[in-house]
Coordinates of C-alpha atoms and ligand atoms in Angstrom, one line a residue:
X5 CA 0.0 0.0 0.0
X6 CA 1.4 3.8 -0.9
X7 CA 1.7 6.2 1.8
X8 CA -0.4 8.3 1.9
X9 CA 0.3 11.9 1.7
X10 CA -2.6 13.9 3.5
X11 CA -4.6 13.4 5.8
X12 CA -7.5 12.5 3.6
X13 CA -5.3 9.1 2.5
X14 CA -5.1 7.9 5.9
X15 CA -6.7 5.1 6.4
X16 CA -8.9 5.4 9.2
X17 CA -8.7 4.5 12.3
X18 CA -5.7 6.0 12.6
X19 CA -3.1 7.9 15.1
X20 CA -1.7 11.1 14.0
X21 CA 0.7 13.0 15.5
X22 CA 1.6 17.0 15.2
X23 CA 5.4 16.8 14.9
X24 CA 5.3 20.5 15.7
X25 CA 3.4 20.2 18.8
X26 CA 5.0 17.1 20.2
X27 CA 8.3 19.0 19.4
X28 CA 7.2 22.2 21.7
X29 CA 6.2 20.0 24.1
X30 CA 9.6 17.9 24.5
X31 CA 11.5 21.1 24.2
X32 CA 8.8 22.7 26.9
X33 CA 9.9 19.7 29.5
X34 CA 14.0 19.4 28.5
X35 CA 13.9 23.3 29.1
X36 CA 12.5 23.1 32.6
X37 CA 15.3 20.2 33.6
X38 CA 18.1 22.4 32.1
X39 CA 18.1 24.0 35.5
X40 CA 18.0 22.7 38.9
X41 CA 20.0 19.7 39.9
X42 CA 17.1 17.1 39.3
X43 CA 17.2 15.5 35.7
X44 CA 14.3 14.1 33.3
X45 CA 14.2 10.3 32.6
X46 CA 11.2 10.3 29.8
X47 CA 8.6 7.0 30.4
X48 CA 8.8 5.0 26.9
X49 CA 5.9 3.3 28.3
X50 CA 3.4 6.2 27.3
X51 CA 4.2 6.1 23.6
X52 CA 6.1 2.8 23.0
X53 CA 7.7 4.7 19.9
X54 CA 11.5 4.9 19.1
X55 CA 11.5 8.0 16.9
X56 CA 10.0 10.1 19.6
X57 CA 12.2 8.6 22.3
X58 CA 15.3 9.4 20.2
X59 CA 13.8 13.1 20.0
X60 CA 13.4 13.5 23.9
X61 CA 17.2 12.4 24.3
X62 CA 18.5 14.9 21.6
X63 CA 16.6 18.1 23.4
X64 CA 18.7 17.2 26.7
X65 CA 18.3 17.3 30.4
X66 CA 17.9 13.7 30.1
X67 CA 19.5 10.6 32.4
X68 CA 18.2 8.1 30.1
X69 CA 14.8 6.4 29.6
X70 CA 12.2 4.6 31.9
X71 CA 10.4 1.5 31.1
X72 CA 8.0 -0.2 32.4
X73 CA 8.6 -4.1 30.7
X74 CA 11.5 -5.6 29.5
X75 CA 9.9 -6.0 26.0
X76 CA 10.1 -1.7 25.9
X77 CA 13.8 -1.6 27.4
X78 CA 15.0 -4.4 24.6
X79 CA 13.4 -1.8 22.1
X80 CA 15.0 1.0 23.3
X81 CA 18.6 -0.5 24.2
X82 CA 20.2 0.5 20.7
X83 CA 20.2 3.9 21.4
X84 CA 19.3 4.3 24.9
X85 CA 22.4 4.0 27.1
X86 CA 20.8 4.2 29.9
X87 CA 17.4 2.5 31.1
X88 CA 15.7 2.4 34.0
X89 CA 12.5 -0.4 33.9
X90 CA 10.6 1.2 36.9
X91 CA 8.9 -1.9 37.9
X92 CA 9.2 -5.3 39.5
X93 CA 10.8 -8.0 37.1
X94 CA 10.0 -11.6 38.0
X95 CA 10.8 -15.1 35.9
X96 CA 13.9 -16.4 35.6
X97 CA 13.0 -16.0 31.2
X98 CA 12.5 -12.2 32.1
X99 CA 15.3 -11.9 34.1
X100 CA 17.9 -13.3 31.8
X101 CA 16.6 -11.4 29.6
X102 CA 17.2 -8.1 31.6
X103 CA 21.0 -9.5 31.9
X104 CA 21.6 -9.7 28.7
X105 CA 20.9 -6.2 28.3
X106 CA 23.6 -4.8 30.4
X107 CA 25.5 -5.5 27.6
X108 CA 23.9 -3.5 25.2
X109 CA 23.9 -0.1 28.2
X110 CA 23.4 0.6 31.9
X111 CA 19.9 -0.8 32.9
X112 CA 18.2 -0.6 36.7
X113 CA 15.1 -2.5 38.1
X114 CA 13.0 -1.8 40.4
X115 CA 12.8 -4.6 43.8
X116 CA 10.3 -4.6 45.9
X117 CA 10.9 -8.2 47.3
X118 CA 13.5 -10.9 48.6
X119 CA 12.2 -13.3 46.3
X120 CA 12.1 -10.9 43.2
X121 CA 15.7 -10.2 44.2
X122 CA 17.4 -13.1 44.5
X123 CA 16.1 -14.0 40.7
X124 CA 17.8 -10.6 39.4
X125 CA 20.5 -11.2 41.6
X126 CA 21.4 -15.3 40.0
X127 CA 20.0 -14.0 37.0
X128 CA 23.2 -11.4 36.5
X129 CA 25.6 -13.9 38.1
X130 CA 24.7 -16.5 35.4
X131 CA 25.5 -14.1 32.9
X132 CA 28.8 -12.8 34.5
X133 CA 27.4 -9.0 34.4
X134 CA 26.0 -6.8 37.6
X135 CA 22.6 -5.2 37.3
X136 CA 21.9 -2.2 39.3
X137 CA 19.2 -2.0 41.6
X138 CA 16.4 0.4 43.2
X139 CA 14.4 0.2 45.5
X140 CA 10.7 0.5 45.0
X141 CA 9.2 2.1 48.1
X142 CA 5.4 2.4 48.6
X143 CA 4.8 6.3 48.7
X144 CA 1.4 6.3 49.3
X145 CA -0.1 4.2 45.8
X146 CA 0.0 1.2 47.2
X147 CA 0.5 -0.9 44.1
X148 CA 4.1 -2.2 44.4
X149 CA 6.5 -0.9 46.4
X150 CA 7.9 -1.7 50.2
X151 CA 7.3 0.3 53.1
X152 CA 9.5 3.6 53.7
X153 CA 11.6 3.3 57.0
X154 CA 12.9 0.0 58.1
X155 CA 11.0 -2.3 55.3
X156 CA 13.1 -0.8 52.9
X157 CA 16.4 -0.6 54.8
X158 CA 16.3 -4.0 55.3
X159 CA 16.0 -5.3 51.7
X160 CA 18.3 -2.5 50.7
X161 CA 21.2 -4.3 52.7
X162 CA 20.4 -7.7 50.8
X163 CA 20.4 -6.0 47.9
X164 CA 24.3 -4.8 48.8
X165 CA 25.1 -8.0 49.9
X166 CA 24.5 -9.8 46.7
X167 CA 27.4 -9.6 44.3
X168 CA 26.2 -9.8 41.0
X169 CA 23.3 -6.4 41.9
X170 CA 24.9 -2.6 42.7
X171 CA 22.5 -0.9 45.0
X172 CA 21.9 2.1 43.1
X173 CA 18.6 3.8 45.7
X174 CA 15.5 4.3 46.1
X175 CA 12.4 5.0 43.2
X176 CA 8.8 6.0 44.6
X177 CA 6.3 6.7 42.5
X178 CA 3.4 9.1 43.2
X179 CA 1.3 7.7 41.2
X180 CA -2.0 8.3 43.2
X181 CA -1.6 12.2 43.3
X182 CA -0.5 12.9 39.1
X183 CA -4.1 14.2 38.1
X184 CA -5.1 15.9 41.7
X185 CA -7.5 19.2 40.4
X186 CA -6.5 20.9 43.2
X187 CA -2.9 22.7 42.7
X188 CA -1.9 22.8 46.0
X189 CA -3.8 19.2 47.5
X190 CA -1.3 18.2 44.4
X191 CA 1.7 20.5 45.6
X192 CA 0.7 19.4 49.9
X193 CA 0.5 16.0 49.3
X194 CA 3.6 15.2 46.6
X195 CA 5.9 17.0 49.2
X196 CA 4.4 14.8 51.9
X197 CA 5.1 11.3 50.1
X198 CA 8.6 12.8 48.7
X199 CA 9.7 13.2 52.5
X200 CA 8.9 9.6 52.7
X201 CA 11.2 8.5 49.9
X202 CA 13.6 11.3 51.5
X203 CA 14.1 10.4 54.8
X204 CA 14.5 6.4 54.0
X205 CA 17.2 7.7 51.8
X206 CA 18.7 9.0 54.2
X207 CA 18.0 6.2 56.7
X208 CA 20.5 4.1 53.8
X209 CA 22.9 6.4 53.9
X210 CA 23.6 6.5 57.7
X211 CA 23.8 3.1 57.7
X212 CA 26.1 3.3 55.3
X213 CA 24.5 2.1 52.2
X214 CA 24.9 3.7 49.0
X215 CA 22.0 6.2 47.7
X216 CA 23.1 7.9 44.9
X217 CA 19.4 8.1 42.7
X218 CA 16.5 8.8 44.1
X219 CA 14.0 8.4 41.3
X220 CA 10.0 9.8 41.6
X221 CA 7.5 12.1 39.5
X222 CA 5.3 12.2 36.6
X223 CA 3.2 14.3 34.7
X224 CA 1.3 15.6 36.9
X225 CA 3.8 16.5 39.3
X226 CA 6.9 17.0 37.6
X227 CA 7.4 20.8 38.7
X228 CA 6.4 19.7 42.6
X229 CA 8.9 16.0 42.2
X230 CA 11.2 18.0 40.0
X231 CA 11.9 20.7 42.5
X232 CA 12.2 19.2 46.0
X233 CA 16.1 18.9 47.3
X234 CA 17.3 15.0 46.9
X235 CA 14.7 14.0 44.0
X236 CA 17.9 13.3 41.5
X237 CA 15.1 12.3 38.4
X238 CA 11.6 12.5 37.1
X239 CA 9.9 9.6 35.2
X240 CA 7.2 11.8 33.4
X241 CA 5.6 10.4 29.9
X242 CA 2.1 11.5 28.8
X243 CA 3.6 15.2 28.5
X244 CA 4.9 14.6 25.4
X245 CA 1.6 13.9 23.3
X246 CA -0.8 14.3 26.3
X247 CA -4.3 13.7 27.0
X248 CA -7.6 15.2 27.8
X249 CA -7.4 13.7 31.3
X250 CA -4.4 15.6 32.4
X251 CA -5.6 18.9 30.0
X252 CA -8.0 18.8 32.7
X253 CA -5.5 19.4 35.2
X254 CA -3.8 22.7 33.5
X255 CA -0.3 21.6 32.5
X256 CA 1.8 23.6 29.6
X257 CA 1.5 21.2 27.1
X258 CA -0.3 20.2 24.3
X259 CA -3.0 17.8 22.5
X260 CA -0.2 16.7 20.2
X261 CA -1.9 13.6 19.1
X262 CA -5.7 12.2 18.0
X263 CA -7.2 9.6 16.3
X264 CA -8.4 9.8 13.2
X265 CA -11.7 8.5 12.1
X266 CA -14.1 8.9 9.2
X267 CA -18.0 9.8 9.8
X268 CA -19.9 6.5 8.3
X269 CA -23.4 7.2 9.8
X270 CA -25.5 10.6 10.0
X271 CA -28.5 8.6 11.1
X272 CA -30.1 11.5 12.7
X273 CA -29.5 15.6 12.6
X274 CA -28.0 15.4 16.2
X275 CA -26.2 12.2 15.3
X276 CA -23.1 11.1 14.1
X277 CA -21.1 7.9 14.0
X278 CA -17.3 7.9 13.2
X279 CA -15.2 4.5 12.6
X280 CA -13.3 5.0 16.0
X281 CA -14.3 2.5 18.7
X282 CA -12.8 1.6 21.9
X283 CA -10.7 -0.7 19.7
X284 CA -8.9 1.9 18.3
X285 CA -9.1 4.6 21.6
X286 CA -9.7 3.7 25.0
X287 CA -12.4 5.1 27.6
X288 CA -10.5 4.0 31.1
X289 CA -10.3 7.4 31.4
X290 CA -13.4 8.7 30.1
X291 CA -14.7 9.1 26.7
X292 CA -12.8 11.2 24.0
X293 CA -13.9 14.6 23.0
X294 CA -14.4 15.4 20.0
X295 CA -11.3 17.9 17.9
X296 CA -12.6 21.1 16.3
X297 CA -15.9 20.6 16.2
X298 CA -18.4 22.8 18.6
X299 CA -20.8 20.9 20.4
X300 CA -19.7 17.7 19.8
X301 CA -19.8 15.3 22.5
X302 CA -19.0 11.6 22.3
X303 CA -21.5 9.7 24.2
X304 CA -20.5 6.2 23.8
X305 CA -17.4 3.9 22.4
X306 CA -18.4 0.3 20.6
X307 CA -15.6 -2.0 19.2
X308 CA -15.9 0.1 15.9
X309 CA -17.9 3.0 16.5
X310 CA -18.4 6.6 18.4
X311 CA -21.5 7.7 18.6
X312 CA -21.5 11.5 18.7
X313 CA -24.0 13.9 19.3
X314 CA -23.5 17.0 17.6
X315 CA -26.0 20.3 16.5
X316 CA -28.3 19.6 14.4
X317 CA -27.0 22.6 12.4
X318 CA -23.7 20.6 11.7
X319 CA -22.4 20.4 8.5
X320 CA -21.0 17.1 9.3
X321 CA -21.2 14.2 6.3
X322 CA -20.7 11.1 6.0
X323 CA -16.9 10.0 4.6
X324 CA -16.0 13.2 6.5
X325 CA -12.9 12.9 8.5
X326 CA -12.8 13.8 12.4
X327 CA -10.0 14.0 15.3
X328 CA -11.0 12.6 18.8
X329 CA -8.7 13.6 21.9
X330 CA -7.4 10.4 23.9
X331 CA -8.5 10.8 27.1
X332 CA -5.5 8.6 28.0
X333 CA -2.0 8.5 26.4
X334 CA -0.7 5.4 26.9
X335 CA -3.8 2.5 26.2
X336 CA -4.9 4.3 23.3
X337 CA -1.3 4.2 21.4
X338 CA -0.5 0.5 22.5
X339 CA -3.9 -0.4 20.0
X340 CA -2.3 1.0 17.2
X341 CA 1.1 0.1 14.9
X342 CA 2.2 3.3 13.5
X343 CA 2.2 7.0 13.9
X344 CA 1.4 9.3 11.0
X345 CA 3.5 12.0 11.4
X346 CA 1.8 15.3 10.5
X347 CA 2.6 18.9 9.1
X348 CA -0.4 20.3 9.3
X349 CA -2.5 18.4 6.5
X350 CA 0.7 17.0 5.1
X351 CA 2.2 13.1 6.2
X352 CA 5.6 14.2 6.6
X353 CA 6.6 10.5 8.0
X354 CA 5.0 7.3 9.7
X355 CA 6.6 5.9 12.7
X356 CA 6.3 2.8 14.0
X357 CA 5.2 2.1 17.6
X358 CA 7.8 -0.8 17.4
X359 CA 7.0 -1.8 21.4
X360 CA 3.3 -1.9 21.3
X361 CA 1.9 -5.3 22.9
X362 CA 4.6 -8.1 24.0
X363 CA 6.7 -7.6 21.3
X364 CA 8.4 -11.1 22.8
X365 CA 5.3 -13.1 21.1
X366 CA 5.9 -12.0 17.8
X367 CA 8.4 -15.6 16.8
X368 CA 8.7 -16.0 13.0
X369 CA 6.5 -18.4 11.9
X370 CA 8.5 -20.7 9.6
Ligands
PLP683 C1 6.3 3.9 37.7 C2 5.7 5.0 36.9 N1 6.5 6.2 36.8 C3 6.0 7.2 36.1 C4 4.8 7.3 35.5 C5 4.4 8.6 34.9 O1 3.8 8.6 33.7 P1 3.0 9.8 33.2 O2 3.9 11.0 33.1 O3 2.5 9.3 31.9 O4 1.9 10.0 34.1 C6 4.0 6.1 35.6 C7 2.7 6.1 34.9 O5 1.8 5.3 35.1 C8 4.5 5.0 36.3 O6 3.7 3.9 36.4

């Protein structure tokens, strides 16, 4: 099949991306790292996609990039020289795996138990190569993580006592407080569960344990993360193309991506149906809303269709194209295999989202 060239030769449903706008955004966020001693560690795991990885490294104030499976970190290794998977690795398959690709660059886990430790740990001393370690510490989620104080003292000394793991510190991720309304609730309660992470850092380090990174933040609450004393990096994602979910919350970015569709039913004057379903964007979050077009208000998501209600006054026709806003980054680009990568109506480029799904499924088939 040709590429196409406009926007009108997409075929829908689609993802397209505003390079321009995706490109203010990353600059926006590499800017507000350049000063400050904290640094910016962008989360593949919002868009899954090489080509903008590679453009979030190049504007600087980066470490290197977060993860969140070992599938993303293997796709991101060739460039990447330093990753960070931000989340509990388990399975002796996985964890070879995660050996192996220390020797491609520098890559971190997150531990959050003896057991999930002691498979990293044989894991790198079968391969002859040390992985480095943090900590994952409960700051207030409570999905993974140990408890701050003593929990986490003690399996940071296990972690320094095994040979083949280099205790790196702490990560804590404030997961439950990234799309707060409320400014200051946000601002209160980040600085609360950063003293947590904090003060167990520092409860390593007087027991003489190494604490060198001490890794926390997102979207949400990158500027509040970002800009308390002894947060070293930030593991923000959705900024880059963003969603209507955090729009809601006022950040300085922008809607730099939407799905495309095509209008196949005007049953009705107040009625339109567009080829988008949940299949091709999510509703975890809340429906989409609808790109450029007053009054338009998606009121429900079926495999293949949005329903929108629009005026009746409309001038909305079938085989007409329309934009919905994700309400949530990451889901709604892991359905999809490519980018289209626009200049305003022009395709300037398609991109694939090489680590969408479990990459580690797709075998050759003989
Ligand atoms: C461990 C971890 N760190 C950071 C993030 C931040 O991502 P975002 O900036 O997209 O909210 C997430 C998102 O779920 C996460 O799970």
């Amino acid at each position: 099949m040709a590429r196409p060239r406009t926007l009108s030769e997409i075929p829908t449903p689609a993802l397209v991306v505003d390079t321009l706008a995706l490109e203010r955004n990353i600059r926006r966020m590499a800017g507000f790292f350049a000063s400050g001693t904290c640094r910016l560690r962008p989360h593949f795991k919002a868009h899954k996609t090489p080509e903008i990885a590679r453009r979030q490294l190049v504007a600087g104030s980066c470490v290197g990039l977060t993860c969140a499976t070992v599938g993303e970190a293997e796709s991101v290794a060739g460039f990447c020289d330093d990753v960070l998977i931000a989340n509990e690795v388990v399975g002796p398959g996985k964890c070879d795996r995660v050996a192996a690709l220390t020797r491609a660059c520098a890559v971190t886990v997150a531990v959050d138990s003896f057991a999930g430790l002691e498979e990293i740990g044989a894991a790198a001393r079968r391969a002859g190569v040390v992985v480095r370690i943090l900590v994952d510490v409960n700051v207030g989620q409570g999905r993974c993580g140990v408890m701050p104080g003593e929990e986490t003292l003690a399996l940071a000394r296990r972690v320094a006592s095994i040979g083949s793991l280099e205790l790196r510190g702490l990560m804590g991720y404030e997961g439950h407080l990234q799309a707060l309304h409320s400014r200051t609730e946000r601002e209160t309660r980040t600085h609360e569960a950063m003293q947590l992470l904090l003060t167990t850092a520092r409860l390593l380090r007087a027991n003489g344990l190494p604490c060198q990174v001490v890794s926390a933040g997102g979207t949400g609450t990158y500027d509040i993360s970002g800009r308390i004393d002894g947060i070293t990096e930030v593991q923000a994602g959705s900024y880059a193309l963003m969603d209507t979910d955090y729009a809601g919350i006022g950040l300085p970015f922008e809607h730099a991506f939407s799905v495309l569709g095509t209008v196949i039913s005007r049953p009705a004057r107040n009625r339109c149906v567009a080829d988008c379903g949940h299949k091709s964007i999510t509703k975890d979050h809340g429906n989409p809303t609808v790109k450029n077009l007053e009054g338009a208000v998606v009121t429900s998501l079926n495999d293949e269709h949005a329903t929108i209600t629009i005026p009746p006054t409309a001038a909305v026709k079938v085989g007409d194209r329309i934009e919905l806003l994700p309400s949530h980054v990451d889901p709604t680009i892991n359905l999809h295999d490519v980018f289209y990568v626009m200049e305003e109506d022009r395709v300037v480029d398609v991109w694939p989202i090489a680590a969408r799904g479990y990459p580690e499924h797709r075998h050759r088939l003989p």
